[in-house]
PDB file of C-alpha atoms in Angstrom:
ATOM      1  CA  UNK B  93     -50.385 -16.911  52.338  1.00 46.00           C
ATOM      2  CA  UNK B  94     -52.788 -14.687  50.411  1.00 44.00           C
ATOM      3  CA  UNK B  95     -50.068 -11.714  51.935  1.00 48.00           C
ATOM      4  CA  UNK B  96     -47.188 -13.517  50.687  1.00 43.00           C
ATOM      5  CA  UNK B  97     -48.446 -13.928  47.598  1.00 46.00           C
ATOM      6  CA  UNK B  98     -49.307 -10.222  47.060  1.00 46.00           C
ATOM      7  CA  UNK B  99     -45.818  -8.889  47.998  1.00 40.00           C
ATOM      8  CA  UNK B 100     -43.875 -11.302  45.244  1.00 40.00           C
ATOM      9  CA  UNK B 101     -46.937  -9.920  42.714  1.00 46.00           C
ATOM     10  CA  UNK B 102     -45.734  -6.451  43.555  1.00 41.00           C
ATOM     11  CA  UNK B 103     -41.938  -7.515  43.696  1.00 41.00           C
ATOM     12  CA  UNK B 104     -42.250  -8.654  39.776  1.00 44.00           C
ATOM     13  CA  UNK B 105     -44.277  -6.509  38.169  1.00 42.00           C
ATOM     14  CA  UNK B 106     -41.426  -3.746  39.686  1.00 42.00           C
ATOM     15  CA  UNK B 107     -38.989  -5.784  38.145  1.00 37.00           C
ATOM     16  CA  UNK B 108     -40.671  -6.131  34.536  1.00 39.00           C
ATOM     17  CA  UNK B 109     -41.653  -2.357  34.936  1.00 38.00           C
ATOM     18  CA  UNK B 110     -37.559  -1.474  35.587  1.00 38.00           C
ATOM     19  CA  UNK B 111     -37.088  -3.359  32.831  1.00 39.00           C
ATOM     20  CA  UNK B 112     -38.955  -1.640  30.643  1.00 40.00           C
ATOM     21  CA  UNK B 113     -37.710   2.174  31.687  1.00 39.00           C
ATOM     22  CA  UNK B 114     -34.339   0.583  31.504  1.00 36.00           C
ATOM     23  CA  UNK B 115     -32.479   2.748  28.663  1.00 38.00           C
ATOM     24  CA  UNK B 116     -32.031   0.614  25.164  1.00 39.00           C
ATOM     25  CA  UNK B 117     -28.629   0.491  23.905  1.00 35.00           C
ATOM     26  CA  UNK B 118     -28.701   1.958  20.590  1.00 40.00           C
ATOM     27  CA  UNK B 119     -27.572  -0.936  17.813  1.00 38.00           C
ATOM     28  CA  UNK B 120     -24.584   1.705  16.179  1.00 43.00           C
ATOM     29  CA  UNK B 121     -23.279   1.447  19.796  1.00 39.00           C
ATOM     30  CA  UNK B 122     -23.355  -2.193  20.001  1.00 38.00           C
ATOM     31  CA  UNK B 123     -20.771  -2.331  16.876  1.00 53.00           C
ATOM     32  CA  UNK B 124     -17.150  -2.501  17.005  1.00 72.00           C
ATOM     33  CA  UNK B 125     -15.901   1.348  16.759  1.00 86.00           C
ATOM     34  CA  UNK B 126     -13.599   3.304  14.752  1.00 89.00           C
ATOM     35  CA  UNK B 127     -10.707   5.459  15.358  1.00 91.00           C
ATOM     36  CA  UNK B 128     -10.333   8.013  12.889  1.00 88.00           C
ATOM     37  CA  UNK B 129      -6.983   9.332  14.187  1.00 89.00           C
ATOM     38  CA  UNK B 130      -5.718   5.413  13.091  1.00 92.00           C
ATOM     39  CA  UNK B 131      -7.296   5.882   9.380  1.00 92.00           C
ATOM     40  CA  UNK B 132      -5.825   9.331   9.326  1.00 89.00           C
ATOM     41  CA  UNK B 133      -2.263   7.691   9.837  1.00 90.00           C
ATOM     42  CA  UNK B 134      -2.991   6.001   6.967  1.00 92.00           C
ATOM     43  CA  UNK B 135      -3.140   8.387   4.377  1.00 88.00           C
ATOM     44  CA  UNK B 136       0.058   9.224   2.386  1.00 85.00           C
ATOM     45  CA  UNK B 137       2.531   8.351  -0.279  1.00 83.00           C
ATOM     46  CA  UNK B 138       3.810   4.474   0.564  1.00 86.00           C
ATOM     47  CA  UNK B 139       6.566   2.408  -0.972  1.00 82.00           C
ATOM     48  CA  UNK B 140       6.529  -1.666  -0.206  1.00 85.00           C
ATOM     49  CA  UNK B 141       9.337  -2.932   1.192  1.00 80.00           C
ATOM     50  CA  UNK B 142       8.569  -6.445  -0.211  1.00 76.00           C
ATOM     51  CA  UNK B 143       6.050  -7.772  -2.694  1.00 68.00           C
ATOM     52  CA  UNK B 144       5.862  -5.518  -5.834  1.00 70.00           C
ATOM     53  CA  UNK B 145       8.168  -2.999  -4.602  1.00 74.00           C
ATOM     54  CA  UNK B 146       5.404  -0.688  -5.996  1.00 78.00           C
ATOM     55  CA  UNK B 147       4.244   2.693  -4.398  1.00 81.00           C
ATOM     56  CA  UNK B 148       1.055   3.185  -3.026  1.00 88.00           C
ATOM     57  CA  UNK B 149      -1.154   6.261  -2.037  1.00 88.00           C
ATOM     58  CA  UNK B 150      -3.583   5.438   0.243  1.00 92.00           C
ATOM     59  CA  UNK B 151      -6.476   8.457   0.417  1.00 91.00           C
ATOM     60  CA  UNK B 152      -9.178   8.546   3.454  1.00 90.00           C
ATOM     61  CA  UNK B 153     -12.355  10.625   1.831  1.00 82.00           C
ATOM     62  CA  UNK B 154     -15.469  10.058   2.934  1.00 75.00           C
ATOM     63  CA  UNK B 155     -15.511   7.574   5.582  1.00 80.00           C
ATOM     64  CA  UNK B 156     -13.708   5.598   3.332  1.00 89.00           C
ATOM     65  CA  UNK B 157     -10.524   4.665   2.095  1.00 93.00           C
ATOM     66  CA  UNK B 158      -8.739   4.546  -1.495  1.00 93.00           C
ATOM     67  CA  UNK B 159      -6.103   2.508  -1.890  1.00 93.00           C
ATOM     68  CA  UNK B 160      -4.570   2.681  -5.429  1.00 89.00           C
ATOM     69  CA  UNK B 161      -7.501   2.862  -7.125  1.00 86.00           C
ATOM     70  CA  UNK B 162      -9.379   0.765  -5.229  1.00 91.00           C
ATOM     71  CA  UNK B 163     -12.040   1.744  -3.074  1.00 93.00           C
ATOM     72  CA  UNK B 164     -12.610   0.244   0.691  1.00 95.00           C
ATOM     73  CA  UNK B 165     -15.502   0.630   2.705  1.00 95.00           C
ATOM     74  CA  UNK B 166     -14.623   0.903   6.345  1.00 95.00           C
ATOM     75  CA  UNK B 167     -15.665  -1.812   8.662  1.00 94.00           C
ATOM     76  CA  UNK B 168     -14.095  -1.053  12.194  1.00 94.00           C
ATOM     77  CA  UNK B 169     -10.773  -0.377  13.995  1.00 94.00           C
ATOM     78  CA  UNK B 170      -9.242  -2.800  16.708  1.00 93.00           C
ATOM     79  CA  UNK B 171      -6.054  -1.742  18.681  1.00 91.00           C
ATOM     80  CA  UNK B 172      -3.414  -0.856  15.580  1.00 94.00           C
ATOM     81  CA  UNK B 173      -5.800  -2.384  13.126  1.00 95.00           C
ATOM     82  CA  UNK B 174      -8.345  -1.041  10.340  1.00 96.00           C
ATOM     83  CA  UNK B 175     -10.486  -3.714   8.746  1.00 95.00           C
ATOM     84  CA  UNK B 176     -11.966  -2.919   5.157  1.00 95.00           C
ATOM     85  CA  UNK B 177     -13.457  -4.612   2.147  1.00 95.00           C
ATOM     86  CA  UNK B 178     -14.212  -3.604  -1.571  1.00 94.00           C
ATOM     87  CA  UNK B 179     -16.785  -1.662  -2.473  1.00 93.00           C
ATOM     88  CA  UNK B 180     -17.238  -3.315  -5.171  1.00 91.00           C
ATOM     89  CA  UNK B 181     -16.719  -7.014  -3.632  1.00 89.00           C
ATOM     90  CA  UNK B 182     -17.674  -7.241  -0.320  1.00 89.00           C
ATOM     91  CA  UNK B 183     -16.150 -10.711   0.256  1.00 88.00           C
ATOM     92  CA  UNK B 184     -12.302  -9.035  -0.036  1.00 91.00           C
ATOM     93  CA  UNK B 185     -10.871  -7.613   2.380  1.00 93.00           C
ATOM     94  CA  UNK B 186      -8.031  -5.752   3.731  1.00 95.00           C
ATOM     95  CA  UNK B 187      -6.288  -5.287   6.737  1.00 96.00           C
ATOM     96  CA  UNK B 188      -3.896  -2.542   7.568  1.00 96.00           C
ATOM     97  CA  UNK B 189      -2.052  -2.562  10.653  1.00 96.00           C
ATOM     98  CA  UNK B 190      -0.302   0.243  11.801  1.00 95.00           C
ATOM     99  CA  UNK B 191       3.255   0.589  13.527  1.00 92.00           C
ATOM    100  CA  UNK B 192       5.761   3.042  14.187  1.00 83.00           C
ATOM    101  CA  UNK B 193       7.333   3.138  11.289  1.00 81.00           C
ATOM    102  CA  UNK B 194       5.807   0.817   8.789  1.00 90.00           C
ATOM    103  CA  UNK B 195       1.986  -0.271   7.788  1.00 94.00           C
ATOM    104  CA  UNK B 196       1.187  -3.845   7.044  1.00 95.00           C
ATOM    105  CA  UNK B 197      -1.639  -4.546   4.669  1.00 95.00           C
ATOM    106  CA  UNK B 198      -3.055  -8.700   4.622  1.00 94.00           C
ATOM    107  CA  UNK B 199      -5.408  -9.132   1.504  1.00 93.00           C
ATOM    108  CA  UNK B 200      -7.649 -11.553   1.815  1.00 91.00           C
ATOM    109  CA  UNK B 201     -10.839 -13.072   0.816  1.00 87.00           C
ATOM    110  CA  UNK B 202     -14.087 -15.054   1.959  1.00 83.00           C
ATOM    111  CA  UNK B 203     -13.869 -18.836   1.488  1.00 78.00           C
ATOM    112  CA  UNK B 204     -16.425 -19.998   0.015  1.00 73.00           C
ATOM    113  CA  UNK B 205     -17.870 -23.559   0.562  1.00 67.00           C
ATOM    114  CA  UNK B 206     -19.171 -26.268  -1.353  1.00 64.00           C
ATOM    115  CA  UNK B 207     -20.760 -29.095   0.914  1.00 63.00           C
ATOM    116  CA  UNK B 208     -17.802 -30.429   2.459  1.00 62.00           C
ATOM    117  CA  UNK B 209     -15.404 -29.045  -0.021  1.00 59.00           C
ATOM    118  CA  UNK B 210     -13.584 -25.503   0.254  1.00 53.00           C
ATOM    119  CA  UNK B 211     -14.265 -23.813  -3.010  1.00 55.00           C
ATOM    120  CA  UNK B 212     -11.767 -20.749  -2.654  1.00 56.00           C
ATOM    121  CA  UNK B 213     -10.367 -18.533  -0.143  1.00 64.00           C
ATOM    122  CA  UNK B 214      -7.663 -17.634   1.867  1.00 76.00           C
ATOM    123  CA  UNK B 215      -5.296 -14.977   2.936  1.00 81.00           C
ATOM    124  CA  UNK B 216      -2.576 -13.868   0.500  1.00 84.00           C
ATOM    125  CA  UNK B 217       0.509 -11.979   0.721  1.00 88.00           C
ATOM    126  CA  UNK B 218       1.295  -9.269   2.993  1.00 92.00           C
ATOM    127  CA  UNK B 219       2.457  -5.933   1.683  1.00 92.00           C
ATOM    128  CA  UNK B 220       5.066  -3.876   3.856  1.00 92.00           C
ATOM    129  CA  UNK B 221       4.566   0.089   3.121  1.00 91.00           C
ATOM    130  CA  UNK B 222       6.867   2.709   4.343  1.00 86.00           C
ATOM    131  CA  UNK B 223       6.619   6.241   4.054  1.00 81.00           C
ATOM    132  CA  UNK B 224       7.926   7.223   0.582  1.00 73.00           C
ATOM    133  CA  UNK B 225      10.773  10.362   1.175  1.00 75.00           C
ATOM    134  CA  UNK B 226      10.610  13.539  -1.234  1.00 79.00           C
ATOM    135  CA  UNK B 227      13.305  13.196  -3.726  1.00 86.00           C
ATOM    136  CA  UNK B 228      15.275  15.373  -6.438  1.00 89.00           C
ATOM    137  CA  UNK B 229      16.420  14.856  -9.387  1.00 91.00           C
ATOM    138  CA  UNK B 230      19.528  15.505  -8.950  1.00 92.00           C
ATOM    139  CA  UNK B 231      19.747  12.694  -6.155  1.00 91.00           C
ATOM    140  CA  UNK B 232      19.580   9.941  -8.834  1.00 94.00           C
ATOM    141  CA  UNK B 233      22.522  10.832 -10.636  1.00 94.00           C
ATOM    142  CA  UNK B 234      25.456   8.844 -10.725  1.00 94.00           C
ATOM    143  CA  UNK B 235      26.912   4.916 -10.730  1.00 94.00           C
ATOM    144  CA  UNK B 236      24.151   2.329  -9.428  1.00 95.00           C
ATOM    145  CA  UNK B 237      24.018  -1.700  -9.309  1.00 94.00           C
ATOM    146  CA  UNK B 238      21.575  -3.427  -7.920  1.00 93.00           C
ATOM    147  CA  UNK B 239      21.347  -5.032  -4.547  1.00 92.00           C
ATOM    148  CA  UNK B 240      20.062  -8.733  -5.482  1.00 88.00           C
ATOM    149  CA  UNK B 241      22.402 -11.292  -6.572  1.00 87.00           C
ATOM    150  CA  UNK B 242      19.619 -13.220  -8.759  1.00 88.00           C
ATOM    151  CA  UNK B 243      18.580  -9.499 -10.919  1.00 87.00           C
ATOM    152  CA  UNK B 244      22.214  -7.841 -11.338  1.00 88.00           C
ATOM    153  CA  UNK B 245      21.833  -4.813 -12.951  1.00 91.00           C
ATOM    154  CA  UNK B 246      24.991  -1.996 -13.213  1.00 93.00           C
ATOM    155  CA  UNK B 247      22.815   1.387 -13.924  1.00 94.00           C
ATOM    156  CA  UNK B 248      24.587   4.926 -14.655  1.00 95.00           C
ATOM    157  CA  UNK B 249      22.343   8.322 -14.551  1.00 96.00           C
ATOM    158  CA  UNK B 250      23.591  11.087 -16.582  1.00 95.00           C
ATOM    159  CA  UNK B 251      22.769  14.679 -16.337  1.00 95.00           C
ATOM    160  CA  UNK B 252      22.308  17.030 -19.763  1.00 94.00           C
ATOM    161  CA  UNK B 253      22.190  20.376 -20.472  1.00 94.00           C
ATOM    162  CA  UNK B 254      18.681  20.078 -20.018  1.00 94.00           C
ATOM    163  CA  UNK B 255      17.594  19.776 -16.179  1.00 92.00           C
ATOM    164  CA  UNK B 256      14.417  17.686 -16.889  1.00 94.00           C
ATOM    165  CA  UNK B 257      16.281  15.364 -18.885  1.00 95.00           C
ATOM    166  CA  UNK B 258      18.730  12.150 -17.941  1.00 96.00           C
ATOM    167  CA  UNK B 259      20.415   9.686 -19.990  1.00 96.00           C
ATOM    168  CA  UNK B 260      19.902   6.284 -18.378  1.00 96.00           C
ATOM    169  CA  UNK B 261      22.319   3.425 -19.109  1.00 94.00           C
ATOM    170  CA  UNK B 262      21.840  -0.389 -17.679  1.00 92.00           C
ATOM    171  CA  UNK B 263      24.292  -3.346 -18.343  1.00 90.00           C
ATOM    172  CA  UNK B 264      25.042  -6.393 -16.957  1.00 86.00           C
ATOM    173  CA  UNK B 265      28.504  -5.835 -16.300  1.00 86.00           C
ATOM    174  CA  UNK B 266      30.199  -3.212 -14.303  1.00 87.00           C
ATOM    175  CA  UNK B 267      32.118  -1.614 -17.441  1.00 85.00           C
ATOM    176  CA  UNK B 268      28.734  -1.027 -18.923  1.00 83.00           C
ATOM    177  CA  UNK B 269      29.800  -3.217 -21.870  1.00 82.00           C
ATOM    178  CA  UNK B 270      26.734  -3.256 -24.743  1.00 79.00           C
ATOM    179  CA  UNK B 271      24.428  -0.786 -22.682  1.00 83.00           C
ATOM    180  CA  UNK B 272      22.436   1.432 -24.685  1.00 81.00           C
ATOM    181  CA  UNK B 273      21.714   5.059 -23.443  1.00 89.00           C
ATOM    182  CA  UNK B 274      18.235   5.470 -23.142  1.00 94.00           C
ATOM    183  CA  UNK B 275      17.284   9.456 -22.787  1.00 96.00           C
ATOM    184  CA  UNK B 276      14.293   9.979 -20.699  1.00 96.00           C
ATOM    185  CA  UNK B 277      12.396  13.127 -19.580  1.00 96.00           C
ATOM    186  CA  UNK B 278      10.931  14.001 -16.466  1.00 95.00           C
ATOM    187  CA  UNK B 279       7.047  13.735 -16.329  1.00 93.00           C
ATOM    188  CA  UNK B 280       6.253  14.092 -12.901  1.00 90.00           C
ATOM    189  CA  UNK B 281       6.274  13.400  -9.071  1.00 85.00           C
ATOM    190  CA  UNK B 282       7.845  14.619  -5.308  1.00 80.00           C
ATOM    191  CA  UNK B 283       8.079  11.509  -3.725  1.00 80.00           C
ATOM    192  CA  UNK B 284       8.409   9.201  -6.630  1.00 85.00           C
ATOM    193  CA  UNK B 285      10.398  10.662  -9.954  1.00 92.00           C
ATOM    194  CA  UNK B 286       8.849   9.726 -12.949  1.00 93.00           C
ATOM    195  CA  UNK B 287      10.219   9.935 -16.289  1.00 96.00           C
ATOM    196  CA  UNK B 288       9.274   8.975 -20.177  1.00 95.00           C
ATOM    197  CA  UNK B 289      11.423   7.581 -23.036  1.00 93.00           C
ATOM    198  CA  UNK B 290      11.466   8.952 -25.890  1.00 92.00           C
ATOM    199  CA  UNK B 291       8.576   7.867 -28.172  1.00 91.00           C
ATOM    200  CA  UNK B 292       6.774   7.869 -24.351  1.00 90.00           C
ATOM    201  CA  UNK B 293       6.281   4.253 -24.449  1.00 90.00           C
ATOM    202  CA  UNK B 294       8.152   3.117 -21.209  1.00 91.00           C
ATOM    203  CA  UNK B 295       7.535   4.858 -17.458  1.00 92.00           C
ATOM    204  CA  UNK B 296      10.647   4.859 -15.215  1.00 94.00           C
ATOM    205  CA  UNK B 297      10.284   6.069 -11.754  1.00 92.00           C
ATOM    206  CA  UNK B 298      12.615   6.025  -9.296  1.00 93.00           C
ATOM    207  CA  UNK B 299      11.998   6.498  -5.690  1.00 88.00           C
ATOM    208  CA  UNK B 300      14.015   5.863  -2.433  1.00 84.00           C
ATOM    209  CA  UNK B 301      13.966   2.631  -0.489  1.00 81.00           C
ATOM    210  CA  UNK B 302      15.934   3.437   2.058  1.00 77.00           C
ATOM    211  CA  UNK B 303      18.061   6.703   3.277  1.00 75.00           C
ATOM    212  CA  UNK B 304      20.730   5.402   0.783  1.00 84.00           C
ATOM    213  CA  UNK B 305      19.307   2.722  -1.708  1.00 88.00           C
ATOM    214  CA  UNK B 306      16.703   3.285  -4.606  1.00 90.00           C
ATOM    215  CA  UNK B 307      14.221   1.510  -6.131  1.00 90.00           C
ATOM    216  CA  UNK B 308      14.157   1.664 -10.161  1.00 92.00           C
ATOM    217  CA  UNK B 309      10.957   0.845 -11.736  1.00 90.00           C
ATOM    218  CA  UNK B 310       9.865   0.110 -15.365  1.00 89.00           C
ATOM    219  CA  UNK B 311       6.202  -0.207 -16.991  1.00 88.00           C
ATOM    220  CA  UNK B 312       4.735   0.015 -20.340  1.00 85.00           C
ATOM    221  CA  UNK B 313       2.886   3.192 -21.611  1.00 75.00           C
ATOM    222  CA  UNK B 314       0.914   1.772 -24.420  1.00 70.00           C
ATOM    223  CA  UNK B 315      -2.900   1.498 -24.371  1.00 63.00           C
ATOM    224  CA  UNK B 316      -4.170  -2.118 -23.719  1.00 55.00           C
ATOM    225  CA  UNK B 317      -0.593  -3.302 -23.011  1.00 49.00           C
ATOM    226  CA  UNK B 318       0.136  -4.422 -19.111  1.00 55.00           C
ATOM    227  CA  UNK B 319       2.509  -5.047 -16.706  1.00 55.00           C
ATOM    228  CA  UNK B 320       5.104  -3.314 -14.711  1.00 64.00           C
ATOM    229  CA  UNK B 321       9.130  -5.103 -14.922  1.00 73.00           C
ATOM    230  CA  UNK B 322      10.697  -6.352 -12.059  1.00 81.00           C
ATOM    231  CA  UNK B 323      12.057  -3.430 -10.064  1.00 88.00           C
ATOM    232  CA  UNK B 324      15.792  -2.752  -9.178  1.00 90.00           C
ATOM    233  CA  UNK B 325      17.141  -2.215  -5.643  1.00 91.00           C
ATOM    234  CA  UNK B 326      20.269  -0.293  -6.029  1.00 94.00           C
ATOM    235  CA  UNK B 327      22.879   1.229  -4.001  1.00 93.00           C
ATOM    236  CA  UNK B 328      25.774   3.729  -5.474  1.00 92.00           C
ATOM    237  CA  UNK B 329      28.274   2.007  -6.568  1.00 89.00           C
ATOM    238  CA  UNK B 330      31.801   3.171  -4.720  1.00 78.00           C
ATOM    239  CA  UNK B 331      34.641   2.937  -7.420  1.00 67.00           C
TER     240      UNK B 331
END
């Protein structure tokens, strides 16, 4: 017996010596990971194909990521998926998951709780980004109406003698009946044209939606003032 019990002595202490020498795994590696080369895809000029209709630039600096102005710390990456949340408020988050030809982003924040009761919380609307396409000036030009039976919209672009000036008119009826020519100069932009009226008060940009449609955008200029107007998809119009 007195045998016996000597060999399982010198069969544990082996085991809680192994144990010991065993190698630790480090608590960085125990987190989920991330995939830079996903983040990278990212960054870019974006245009939402639903939602706002806005554009977006999306910046990755720093291990972390911009989007707008607003900046995301960098949780981890899962398949096609990069999870953030604001610097600034750690309880929203998004989500931005990457396909061939599109990203997804799903804002959402914490819920909070209150005893039984849900105090706030919840996922909100997805936002569908494509790639935004360089375009010219000169590819605005022309007859326009808009796409969307509920915001009709007949637009005309005019050139001048002045290349970094249009003359934009919008009506509600196809023979531009009681549209007023608003002349507008160009400010800026590659991807998305921007362009001032005259006393600078309004921003329109126009950008592409498609190969063939545009999306027409309008926004205040004045300090304190907010908001950006409902944007127009249009299409040439074929007369």
């Amino acid at each position: 017996m007195k045998e016996i019990g000597r060999v399982v002595s010198l069969c544990w202490a082996s085991i809680v010596l192994a144990s010991c020498n065993s190698p630790k795994v480090p608590i960085e590696d125990s987190k989920k990971g991330i995939d830079e080369s996903l983040i990278q895809r990212l960054a870019g000029s974006w245009v939402a194909n639903n939602y706002d209709y806005g554009s977006y630039e999306i910046v990755y600096d720093e291990k972390k990521l911009i989007f707008n102005s607003e900046k995301l710390e960098i949780e981890y990456t899962e398949d096609s998926r990069v999870f953030t949340h604001q610097v600034k408020d750690k309880t929203f988050h998004y989500i931005f998951e990457v396909n061939e030809e599109e990203i997804i982003v799903y804002p959402k924040y914490e819920v909070k709780q209150s005893g039984d009761e849900l105090v706030s919380g919840g996922d909100l609307a997805p936002i569908e980004l494509k790639m935004t396409r360089t375009i010219s000036q000169e590819s605005i030009l022309g007859r326009w109406k808009s796409t969307e039976p509920d915001f009709p919209a007949f637009i005309q672009i005019n050139a001048t003698f002045d290349p970094n000036k249009v003359e934009l008119l919008i009506a509600k009826t196809e023979s531009l009946e009681n549209s007023e020519a608003i002349p507008l100069t160009f400010e800026t932009g590659e991807t998305e044209l921007i362009y001032l009226n005259k006393d600078k008060t309004l921003r329109y940009s126009f950008s592409y939606y498609n190969e063939t449609q545009l999306i027409l955008s309008s926004s205040t200029n004045k300090n304190g003032a907010e908001g950006i107007a409902r944007s127009w998809i249009l299409e040439r119009r074929v007369d």
